[in-house]
Amino acid sequence: MRGKGGEYKGLQELLKKSDIRFIGVPKTIDNDLALTDHTPGYGSAAKYIGTSMKEIIRDSFCLEYEKGVVSIVEIMGRNAGWLTGSTALSQ
């Protein structure tokens, strides 16, 4: 079983009710699991968000406004902010 938080609670219930062995694999794109260098899905999520930000910036340059353009983008992340940080570092 792969996932985080709630999925593992379900896994614990399955373990209590059956003799089948299960394996839990942590999965989160937030890259906020302790004792790991990176988590599955983080690299592709960071690349996708970085590319999306570049497209937003290019679109704002193409729009002809007399005053500056403000774009507000919300990027998910629980506690660490690794996705936001990787987006800020993308070139």
JSON list of C-alpha atoms in Angstrom, two decimals:
[
{"chain": "A", "resi": 1, "resn": "MET", "atom": "CA", "xyz": [0.00, 0.00, 0.00]},
{"chain": "A", "resi": 2, "resn": "ARG", "atom": "CA", "xyz": [1.33, 3.42, -0.85]},
{"chain": "A", "resi": 3, "resn": "GLY", "atom": "CA", "xyz": [0.28, 6.74, 0.54]},
{"chain": "A", "resi": 4, "resn": "LYS", "atom": "CA", "xyz": [0.47, 8.78, 3.70]},
{"chain": "A", "resi": 5, "resn": "GLY", "atom": "CA", "xyz": [-1.48, 9.52, 6.86]},
{"chain": "A", "resi": 6, "resn": "GLY", "atom": "CA", "xyz": [-5.02, 8.25, 6.31]},
{"chain": "A", "resi": 7, "resn": "GLU", "atom": "CA", "xyz": [-4.01, 5.34, 4.12]},
{"chain": "A", "resi": 8, "resn": "TYR", "atom": "CA", "xyz": [-1.79, 3.96, 6.86]},
{"chain": "A", "resi": 9, "resn": "LYS", "atom": "CA", "xyz": [-4.66, 4.09, 9.33]},
{"chain": "A", "resi": 10, "resn": "GLY", "atom": "CA", "xyz": [-6.61, 1.88, 6.92]},
{"chain": "A", "resi": 11, "resn": "LEU", "atom": "CA", "xyz": [-3.61, -0.42, 6.64]},
{"chain": "A", "resi": 12, "resn": "GLN", "atom": "CA", "xyz": [-3.49, -0.80, 10.42]},
{"chain": "A", "resi": 13, "resn": "GLU", "atom": "CA", "xyz": [-7.14, -1.86, 10.42]},
{"chain": "A", "resi": 14, "resn": "LEU", "atom": "CA", "xyz": [-6.45, -4.45, 7.72]},
{"chain": "A", "resi": 15, "resn": "LEU", "atom": "CA", "xyz": [-3.54, -5.82, 9.73]},
{"chain": "A", "resi": 16, "resn": "LYS", "atom": "CA", "xyz": [-5.75, -6.25, 12.79]},
{"chain": "A", "resi": 17, "resn": "LYS", "atom": "CA", "xyz": [-8.43, -8.13, 10.87]},
{"chain": "A", "resi": 18, "resn": "SER", "atom": "CA", "xyz": [-6.42, -10.46, 8.65]},
{"chain": "A", "resi": 19, "resn": "ASP", "atom": "CA", "xyz": [-3.35, -12.68, 8.54]},
{"chain": "A", "resi": 20, "resn": "ILE", "atom": "CA", "xyz": [-2.17, -11.19, 5.24]},
{"chain": "A", "resi": 21, "resn": "ARG", "atom": "CA", "xyz": [1.10, -9.28, 5.33]},
{"chain": "A", "resi": 22, "resn": "PHE", "atom": "CA", "xyz": [1.14, -5.74, 3.94]},
{"chain": "A", "resi": 23, "resn": "ILE", "atom": "CA", "xyz": [3.94, -3.35, 3.05]},
{"chain": "A", "resi": 24, "resn": "GLY", "atom": "CA", "xyz": [3.54, 0.39, 3.43]},
{"chain": "A", "resi": 25, "resn": "VAL", "atom": "CA", "xyz": [5.52, 2.68, 1.10]},
{"chain": "A", "resi": 26, "resn": "PRO", "atom": "CA", "xyz": [5.46, 6.38, 2.03]},
{"chain": "A", "resi": 27, "resn": "LYS", "atom": "CA", "xyz": [4.45, 8.63, -0.85]},
{"chain": "A", "resi": 28, "resn": "THR", "atom": "CA", "xyz": [4.20, 12.42, -0.82]},
{"chain": "A", "resi": 29, "resn": "ILE", "atom": "CA", "xyz": [5.21, 15.06, -3.33]},
{"chain": "A", "resi": 30, "resn": "ASP", "atom": "CA", "xyz": [5.91, 17.55, -0.52]},
{"chain": "A", "resi": 31, "resn": "ASN", "atom": "CA", "xyz": [9.36, 15.99, 0.05]},
{"chain": "A", "resi": 32, "resn": "ASP", "atom": "CA", "xyz": [8.83, 16.35, 3.80]},
{"chain": "A", "resi": 33, "resn": "LEU", "atom": "CA", "xyz": [9.42, 12.84, 5.10]},
{"chain": "A", "resi": 34, "resn": "ALA", "atom": "CA", "xyz": [12.13, 12.54, 7.71]},
{"chain": "A", "resi": 35, "resn": "LEU", "atom": "CA", "xyz": [15.31, 10.60, 6.89]},
{"chain": "A", "resi": 36, "resn": "THR", "atom": "CA", "xyz": [14.80, 10.71, 3.09]},
{"chain": "A", "resi": 37, "resn": "ASP", "atom": "CA", "xyz": [16.67, 12.62, 0.40]},
{"chain": "A", "resi": 38, "resn": "HIS", "atom": "CA", "xyz": [13.62, 12.87, -1.82]},
{"chain": "A", "resi": 39, "resn": "THR", "atom": "CA", "xyz": [10.21, 11.28, -2.10]},
{"chain": "A", "resi": 40, "resn": "PRO", "atom": "CA", "xyz": [8.52, 9.69, -5.14]},
{"chain": "A", "resi": 41, "resn": "GLY", "atom": "CA", "xyz": [6.78, 12.31, -7.23]},
{"chain": "A", "resi": 42, "resn": "TYR", "atom": "CA", "xyz": [8.67, 15.31, -5.86]},
{"chain": "A", "resi": 43, "resn": "GLY", "atom": "CA", "xyz": [10.97, 15.76, -8.87]},
{"chain": "A", "resi": 44, "resn": "SER", "atom": "CA", "xyz": [8.21, 15.67, -11.46]},
{"chain": "A", "resi": 45, "resn": "ALA", "atom": "CA", "xyz": [5.97, 17.95, -9.34]},
{"chain": "A", "resi": 46, "resn": "ALA", "atom": "CA", "xyz": [8.79, 20.48, -8.92]},
{"chain": "A", "resi": 47, "resn": "LYS", "atom": "CA", "xyz": [9.51, 20.41, -12.66]},
{"chain": "A", "resi": 48, "resn": "TYR", "atom": "CA", "xyz": [5.83, 20.85, -13.54]},
{"chain": "A", "resi": 49, "resn": "ILE", "atom": "CA", "xyz": [5.37, 23.79, -11.15]},
{"chain": "A", "resi": 50, "resn": "GLY", "atom": "CA", "xyz": [8.58, 25.44, -12.36]},
{"chain": "A", "resi": 51, "resn": "THR", "atom": "CA", "xyz": [7.44, 25.13, -15.98]},
{"chain": "A", "resi": 52, "resn": "SER", "atom": "CA", "xyz": [3.99, 26.48, -15.10]},
{"chain": "A", "resi": 53, "resn": "MET", "atom": "CA", "xyz": [5.54, 29.50, -13.36]},
{"chain": "A", "resi": 54, "resn": "LYS", "atom": "CA", "xyz": [7.69, 30.24, -16.41]},
{"chain": "A", "resi": 55, "resn": "GLU", "atom": "CA", "xyz": [4.58, 30.16, -18.60]},
{"chain": "A", "resi": 56, "resn": "ILE", "atom": "CA", "xyz": [2.78, 32.55, -16.26]},
{"chain": "A", "resi": 57, "resn": "ILE", "atom": "CA", "xyz": [5.74, 34.95, -16.41]},
{"chain": "A", "resi": 58, "resn": "ARG", "atom": "CA", "xyz": [5.87, 34.76, -20.23]},
{"chain": "A", "resi": 59, "resn": "ASP", "atom": "CA", "xyz": [2.14, 35.41, -20.46]},
{"chain": "A", "resi": 60, "resn": "SER", "atom": "CA", "xyz": [2.44, 38.50, -18.26]},
{"chain": "A", "resi": 61, "resn": "PHE", "atom": "CA", "xyz": [5.20, 39.88, -20.52]},
{"chain": "A", "resi": 62, "resn": "CYS", "atom": "CA", "xyz": [2.98, 39.43, -23.55]},
{"chain": "A", "resi": 63, "resn": "LEU", "atom": "CA", "xyz": [0.09, 41.36, -22.04]},
{"chain": "A", "resi": 64, "resn": "GLU", "atom": "CA", "xyz": [0.25, 45.06, -22.71]},
{"chain": "A", "resi": 65, "resn": "TYR", "atom": "CA", "xyz": [-0.63, 46.82, -19.50]},
{"chain": "A", "resi": 66, "resn": "GLU", "atom": "CA", "xyz": [0.34, 50.35, -18.57]},
{"chain": "A", "resi": 67, "resn": "LYS", "atom": "CA", "xyz": [1.01, 49.26, -15.01]},
{"chain": "A", "resi": 68, "resn": "GLY", "atom": "CA", "xyz": [2.63, 46.15, -13.60]},
{"chain": "A", "resi": 69, "resn": "VAL", "atom": "CA", "xyz": [0.94, 42.80, -13.44]},
{"chain": "A", "resi": 70, "resn": "VAL", "atom": "CA", "xyz": [0.53, 40.90, -10.17]},
{"chain": "A", "resi": 71, "resn": "SER", "atom": "CA", "xyz": [0.00, 37.15, -10.29]},
{"chain": "A", "resi": 72, "resn": "ILE", "atom": "CA", "xyz": [-0.76, 35.18, -7.14]},
{"chain": "A", "resi": 73, "resn": "VAL", "atom": "CA", "xyz": [0.02, 31.47, -7.32]},
{"chain": "A", "resi": 74, "resn": "GLU", "atom": "CA", "xyz": [-0.59, 29.05, -4.46]},
{"chain": "A", "resi": 75, "resn": "ILE", "atom": "CA", "xyz": [1.69, 26.02, -4.32]},
{"chain": "A", "resi": 76, "resn": "MET", "atom": "CA", "xyz": [0.80, 23.14, -2.06]},
{"chain": "A", "resi": 77, "resn": "GLY", "atom": "CA", "xyz": [3.00, 22.04, 0.77]},
{"chain": "A", "resi": 78, "resn": "ARG", "atom": "CA", "xyz": [2.34, 20.94, 4.29]},
{"chain": "A", "resi": 79, "resn": "ASN", "atom": "CA", "xyz": [5.20, 22.20, 6.44]},
{"chain": "A", "resi": 80, "resn": "ALA", "atom": "CA", "xyz": [8.48, 22.25, 4.55]},
{"chain": "A", "resi": 81, "resn": "GLY", "atom": "CA", "xyz": [7.84, 24.39, 1.45]},
{"chain": "A", "resi": 82, "resn": "TRP", "atom": "CA", "xyz": [10.19, 22.35, -0.74]},
{"chain": "A", "resi": 83, "resn": "LEU", "atom": "CA", "xyz": [8.00, 22.74, -3.84]},
{"chain": "A", "resi": 84, "resn": "THR", "atom": "CA", "xyz": [7.86, 26.50, -3.40]},
{"chain": "A", "resi": 85, "resn": "GLY", "atom": "CA", "xyz": [11.62, 26.64, -2.85]},
{"chain": "A", "resi": 86, "resn": "SER", "atom": "CA", "xyz": [12.37, 24.58, -5.93]},
{"chain": "A", "resi": 87, "resn": "THR", "atom": "CA", "xyz": [10.10, 26.82, -7.98]},
{"chain": "A", "resi": 88, "resn": "ALA", "atom": "CA", "xyz": [11.96, 29.91, -6.79]},
{"chain": "A", "resi": 89, "resn": "LEU", "atom": "CA", "xyz": [15.26, 28.29, -7.85]},
{"chain": "A", "resi": 90, "resn": "SER", "atom": "CA", "xyz": [14.10, 27.24, -11.32]},
{"chain": "A", "resi": 91, "resn": "GLN", "atom": "CA", "xyz": [15.58, 29.20, -14.22]}
]
